[in-house]
Amino acid sequence: GSYAELISGMLGDVKMNILMTNNFHEYYAVGDTIPGKLNAGLTESVAAFVPQVEKILPKLDSILTSLNTLLNNPDIPATLHSVKNTAEHLETTSLYLKNFMDKDMPKLTEKLNIIEDNIVIVSDDLKDINFALTFKEIDATITNVKMLTDNLNNKNSSLNLLLNDPKLYNNLNATFVNASDLLEDLKQNPSRYVHFSLFGRK
């Protein structure tokens, strides 16, 4: 079962390997011929791939040319710089949002809770207001104002006569003037109106 294997190298050299069988009870006799096998080796394996490589090379060359053109485009550095700036802005924005959520958001939530509590308090206060009585009082006030207005507009009413009768107005005005003059003279000359003695009347 053992046989010799011939292997051709990449440089044209030839090697021979003796591959032993697993059956150690069989032996070759002196003068027997050892069978041999030819191994294609690395050279023939590579030769089998050469046609495929030749087909791929033009496509590979085209890809490399396109890649080279892309890398030599003057807009590429500007685009990369823009991408870098965008990434930095995103990082800054992310940091700002984190700080807002960590610091400002709890304060805002607390203020909203206070506002909500105040709204509840106001709602409770509104519940305690007797709107029916309040509107009744407002209605009564409006009625009284209307009655006063009607009296002022009624020519036969005392208020209308007081406001629209020139003679009565002049008399009242003269009375007020005389009273004012009398008070002023009393302040200036009290002795004219008040007489008293420390030792009693004479």
Short mmCIF file of C-alpha atoms in Angstrom, two decimals:
data_model
loop_
_atom_site.label_atom_id
_atom_site.label_comp_id
_atom_site.label_asym_id
_atom_site.label_seq_id
_atom_site.Cartn_x
_atom_site.Cartn_y
_atom_site.Cartn_z
CA GLY A 1 0.00 0.00 0.00
CA SER A 2 2.92 2.41 0.28
CA TYR A 3 3.67 4.61 -2.75
CA ALA A 4 6.02 7.33 -3.94
CA GLU A 5 4.71 10.84 -4.64
CA LEU A 6 6.52 13.24 -6.99
CA ILE A 7 5.93 16.95 -6.32
CA SER A 8 7.11 19.74 -8.64
CA GLY A 9 8.20 22.96 -6.93
CA MET A 10 7.75 26.58 -8.07
CA LEU A 11 11.39 26.81 -9.15
CA GLY A 12 11.22 23.69 -11.36
CA ASP A 13 12.69 21.33 -8.77
CA VAL A 14 11.17 17.92 -8.06
CA LYS A 15 10.72 16.26 -4.70
CA MET A 16 9.73 12.71 -3.89
CA ASN A 17 7.84 11.69 -0.79
CA ILE A 18 7.34 8.08 0.34
CA LEU A 19 3.82 7.74 1.77
CA MET A 20 3.66 4.74 4.10
CA THR A 21 0.61 2.49 4.35
CA ASN A 22 -1.25 1.78 7.56
CA ASN A 23 -1.00 -1.99 7.00
CA PHE A 24 2.33 -2.96 8.51
CA HIS A 25 1.92 -6.65 7.71
CA GLU A 26 2.56 -6.17 3.97
CA TYR A 27 6.09 -5.59 2.70
CA TYR A 28 7.71 -5.00 -0.68
CA ALA A 29 10.20 -7.69 -1.68
CA VAL A 30 13.61 -6.88 -3.03
CA GLY A 31 13.26 -5.94 -6.69
CA ASP A 32 9.58 -4.97 -6.43
CA THR A 33 8.48 -1.77 -8.14
CA ILE A 34 7.02 0.90 -5.85
CA PRO A 35 4.02 2.57 -7.51
CA GLY A 36 4.22 6.30 -7.89
CA LYS A 37 1.81 9.26 -8.18
CA LEU A 38 2.38 12.69 -9.65
CA ASN A 39 1.27 15.61 -7.49
CA ALA A 40 0.38 18.70 -9.51
CA GLY A 41 1.95 20.82 -6.81
CA LEU A 42 1.66 24.53 -6.26
CA THR A 43 2.87 25.49 -9.75
CA GLU A 44 0.06 23.73 -11.60
CA SER A 45 -2.48 24.91 -9.02
CA VAL A 46 -1.42 28.50 -9.59
CA ALA A 47 -1.45 27.97 -13.36
CA ALA A 48 -5.08 26.89 -13.11
CA PHE A 49 -5.98 30.25 -11.52
CA VAL A 50 -4.07 32.41 -14.03
CA PRO A 51 -6.99 32.74 -16.54
CA GLN A 52 -9.33 33.82 -13.77
CA VAL A 53 -6.80 36.31 -12.43
CA GLU A 54 -6.34 37.73 -15.94
CA LYS A 55 -10.10 38.35 -16.14
CA ILE A 56 -10.15 40.08 -12.75
CA LEU A 57 -7.14 42.35 -13.36
CA PRO A 58 -8.93 44.86 -15.68
CA LYS A 59 -11.77 45.23 -13.19
CA LEU A 60 -9.31 45.61 -10.34
CA ASP A 61 -7.41 48.25 -12.30
CA SER A 62 -10.65 50.15 -12.95
CA ILE A 63 -11.53 50.03 -9.26
CA LEU A 64 -8.08 51.32 -8.27
CA THR A 65 -8.34 54.13 -10.83
CA SER A 66 -11.74 55.20 -9.52
CA LEU A 67 -10.50 55.03 -5.94
CA ASN A 68 -7.46 57.13 -6.82
CA THR A 69 -9.67 59.72 -8.55
CA LEU A 70 -11.94 59.85 -5.51
CA LEU A 71 -9.06 60.32 -3.09
CA ASN A 72 -7.56 63.09 -5.25
CA ASN A 73 -10.87 65.01 -5.33
CA PRO A 74 -10.29 68.41 -3.64
CA ASP A 75 -13.79 68.28 -2.13
CA ILE A 76 -12.94 65.24 -0.05
CA PRO A 77 -10.96 67.13 2.65
CA ALA A 78 -13.73 69.73 2.92
CA THR A 79 -16.32 66.98 3.22
CA LEU A 80 -14.30 65.20 5.88
CA HIS A 81 -13.87 68.51 7.74
CA SER A 82 -17.61 69.11 7.56
CA VAL A 83 -18.28 65.62 8.87
CA LYS A 84 -15.83 66.27 11.70
CA ASN A 85 -17.57 69.55 12.59
CA THR A 86 -20.95 67.85 12.48
CA ALA A 87 -19.69 65.13 14.81
CA GLU A 88 -18.33 67.78 17.21
CA HIS A 89 -21.65 69.65 17.14
CA LEU A 90 -23.52 66.43 17.81
CA GLU A 91 -21.21 65.72 20.71
CA THR A 92 -21.78 69.24 22.11
CA THR A 93 -25.54 68.92 21.66
CA SER A 94 -25.51 65.53 23.32
CA LEU A 95 -23.56 66.96 26.27
CA TYR A 96 -26.00 69.90 26.51
CA LEU A 97 -28.99 67.55 26.51
CA LYS A 98 -27.34 65.41 29.17
CA ASN A 99 -26.71 68.45 31.39
CA PHE A 100 -30.28 69.61 30.81
CA MET A 101 -31.71 66.24 31.77
CA ASP A 102 -29.41 65.96 34.81
CA LYS A 103 -29.70 69.54 36.17
CA ASP A 104 -32.49 71.60 34.60
CA MET A 105 -35.11 68.91 34.09
CA PRO A 106 -35.53 68.17 37.83
CA LYS A 107 -35.93 71.93 38.54
CA LEU A 108 -38.48 72.27 35.75
CA THR A 109 -40.37 69.25 37.02
CA GLU A 110 -40.39 70.74 40.53
CA LYS A 111 -41.77 74.06 39.22
CA LEU A 112 -44.44 72.23 37.25
CA ASN A 113 -45.41 70.34 40.40
CA ILE A 114 -45.69 73.64 42.31
CA ILE A 115 -47.86 75.13 39.55
CA GLU A 116 -50.03 72.04 39.62
CA ASP A 117 -50.40 72.34 43.42
CA ASN A 118 -51.36 76.02 43.07
CA ILE A 119 -53.95 75.16 40.45
CA VAL A 120 -55.42 72.58 42.82
CA ILE A 121 -55.54 75.18 45.62
CA VAL A 122 -57.25 77.73 43.36
CA SER A 123 -59.71 75.08 42.25
CA ASP A 124 -60.50 74.28 45.88
CA ASP A 125 -60.99 78.00 46.63
CA LEU A 126 -63.32 78.35 43.67
CA LYS A 127 -65.36 75.45 44.98
CA ASP A 128 -65.87 77.34 48.26
CA ILE A 129 -67.22 80.47 46.53
CA ASN A 130 -71.01 80.81 46.55
CA PHE A 131 -71.41 81.97 42.97
CA ALA A 132 -75.20 82.01 43.25
CA LEU A 133 -75.09 84.49 46.16
CA THR A 134 -72.38 86.56 44.47
CA PHE A 135 -74.36 86.87 41.24
CA LYS A 136 -77.48 87.71 43.26
CA GLU A 137 -75.66 90.58 44.99
CA ILE A 138 -74.30 91.83 41.67
CA ASP A 139 -77.79 91.72 40.21
CA ALA A 140 -79.16 93.70 43.18
CA THR A 141 -76.41 96.32 42.77
CA ILE A 142 -77.20 96.68 39.08
CA THR A 143 -80.89 97.07 39.94
CA ASN A 144 -80.11 99.85 42.46
CA VAL A 145 -77.91 101.66 39.94
CA LYS A 146 -80.71 101.43 37.39
CA MET A 147 -83.21 102.87 39.90
CA LEU A 148 -80.84 105.75 40.66
CA THR A 149 -80.40 106.43 36.97
CA ASP A 150 -84.16 106.36 36.44
CA ASN A 151 -84.65 108.87 39.28
CA LEU A 152 -82.03 111.16 37.82
CA ASN A 153 -83.77 111.02 34.46
CA ASN A 154 -87.25 111.55 35.98
CA LYS A 155 -88.07 115.29 35.88
CA ASN A 156 -90.44 114.98 38.83
CA SER A 157 -87.94 113.30 41.14
CA SER A 158 -86.14 115.17 43.90
CA LEU A 159 -82.72 114.23 42.54
CA ASN A 160 -83.61 115.51 39.11
CA LEU A 161 -84.97 118.78 40.55
CA LEU A 162 -81.83 119.15 42.65
CA LEU A 163 -79.57 118.68 39.65
CA ASN A 164 -81.62 120.56 37.05
CA ASP A 165 -83.28 123.44 39.01
CA PRO A 166 -80.90 126.44 38.70
CA LYS A 167 -82.61 128.36 41.50
CA LEU A 168 -82.32 125.50 43.97
CA TYR A 169 -78.73 124.89 42.89
CA ASN A 170 -77.83 128.58 43.37
CA ASN A 171 -79.45 128.69 46.80
CA LEU A 172 -77.55 125.59 47.91
CA ASN A 173 -74.34 126.98 46.49
CA ALA A 174 -74.85 130.30 48.29
CA THR A 175 -75.53 128.46 51.54
CA PHE A 176 -72.30 126.49 51.17
CA VAL A 177 -70.36 129.70 50.42
CA ASN A 178 -71.79 131.50 53.46
CA ALA A 179 -71.04 128.52 55.68
CA SER A 180 -67.48 128.42 54.38
CA ASP A 181 -67.00 132.16 55.01
CA LEU A 182 -68.43 131.80 58.50
CA LEU A 183 -66.02 128.99 59.38
CA GLU A 184 -63.07 130.96 58.02
CA ASP A 185 -64.04 134.07 60.04
CA LEU A 186 -64.48 131.88 63.12
CA LYS A 187 -60.91 130.65 62.71
CA GLN A 188 -59.57 134.18 62.23
CA ASN A 189 -61.67 135.97 64.88
CA PRO A 190 -62.88 133.49 67.48
CA SER A 191 -63.44 136.27 70.04
CA ARG A 192 -66.38 137.57 68.05
CA TYR A 193 -68.31 134.40 68.65
CA VAL A 194 -66.97 132.98 71.96
CA HIS A 195 -66.80 135.03 75.22
CA PHE A 196 -65.47 133.53 78.44
CA SER A 197 -63.73 134.69 81.63
CA LEU A 198 -61.29 132.93 83.91
CA PHE A 199 -63.13 134.44 86.93
CA GLY A 200 -66.66 133.69 85.89
CA ARG A 201 -69.35 135.83 84.36
CA LYS A 202 -69.67 139.50 85.22
#
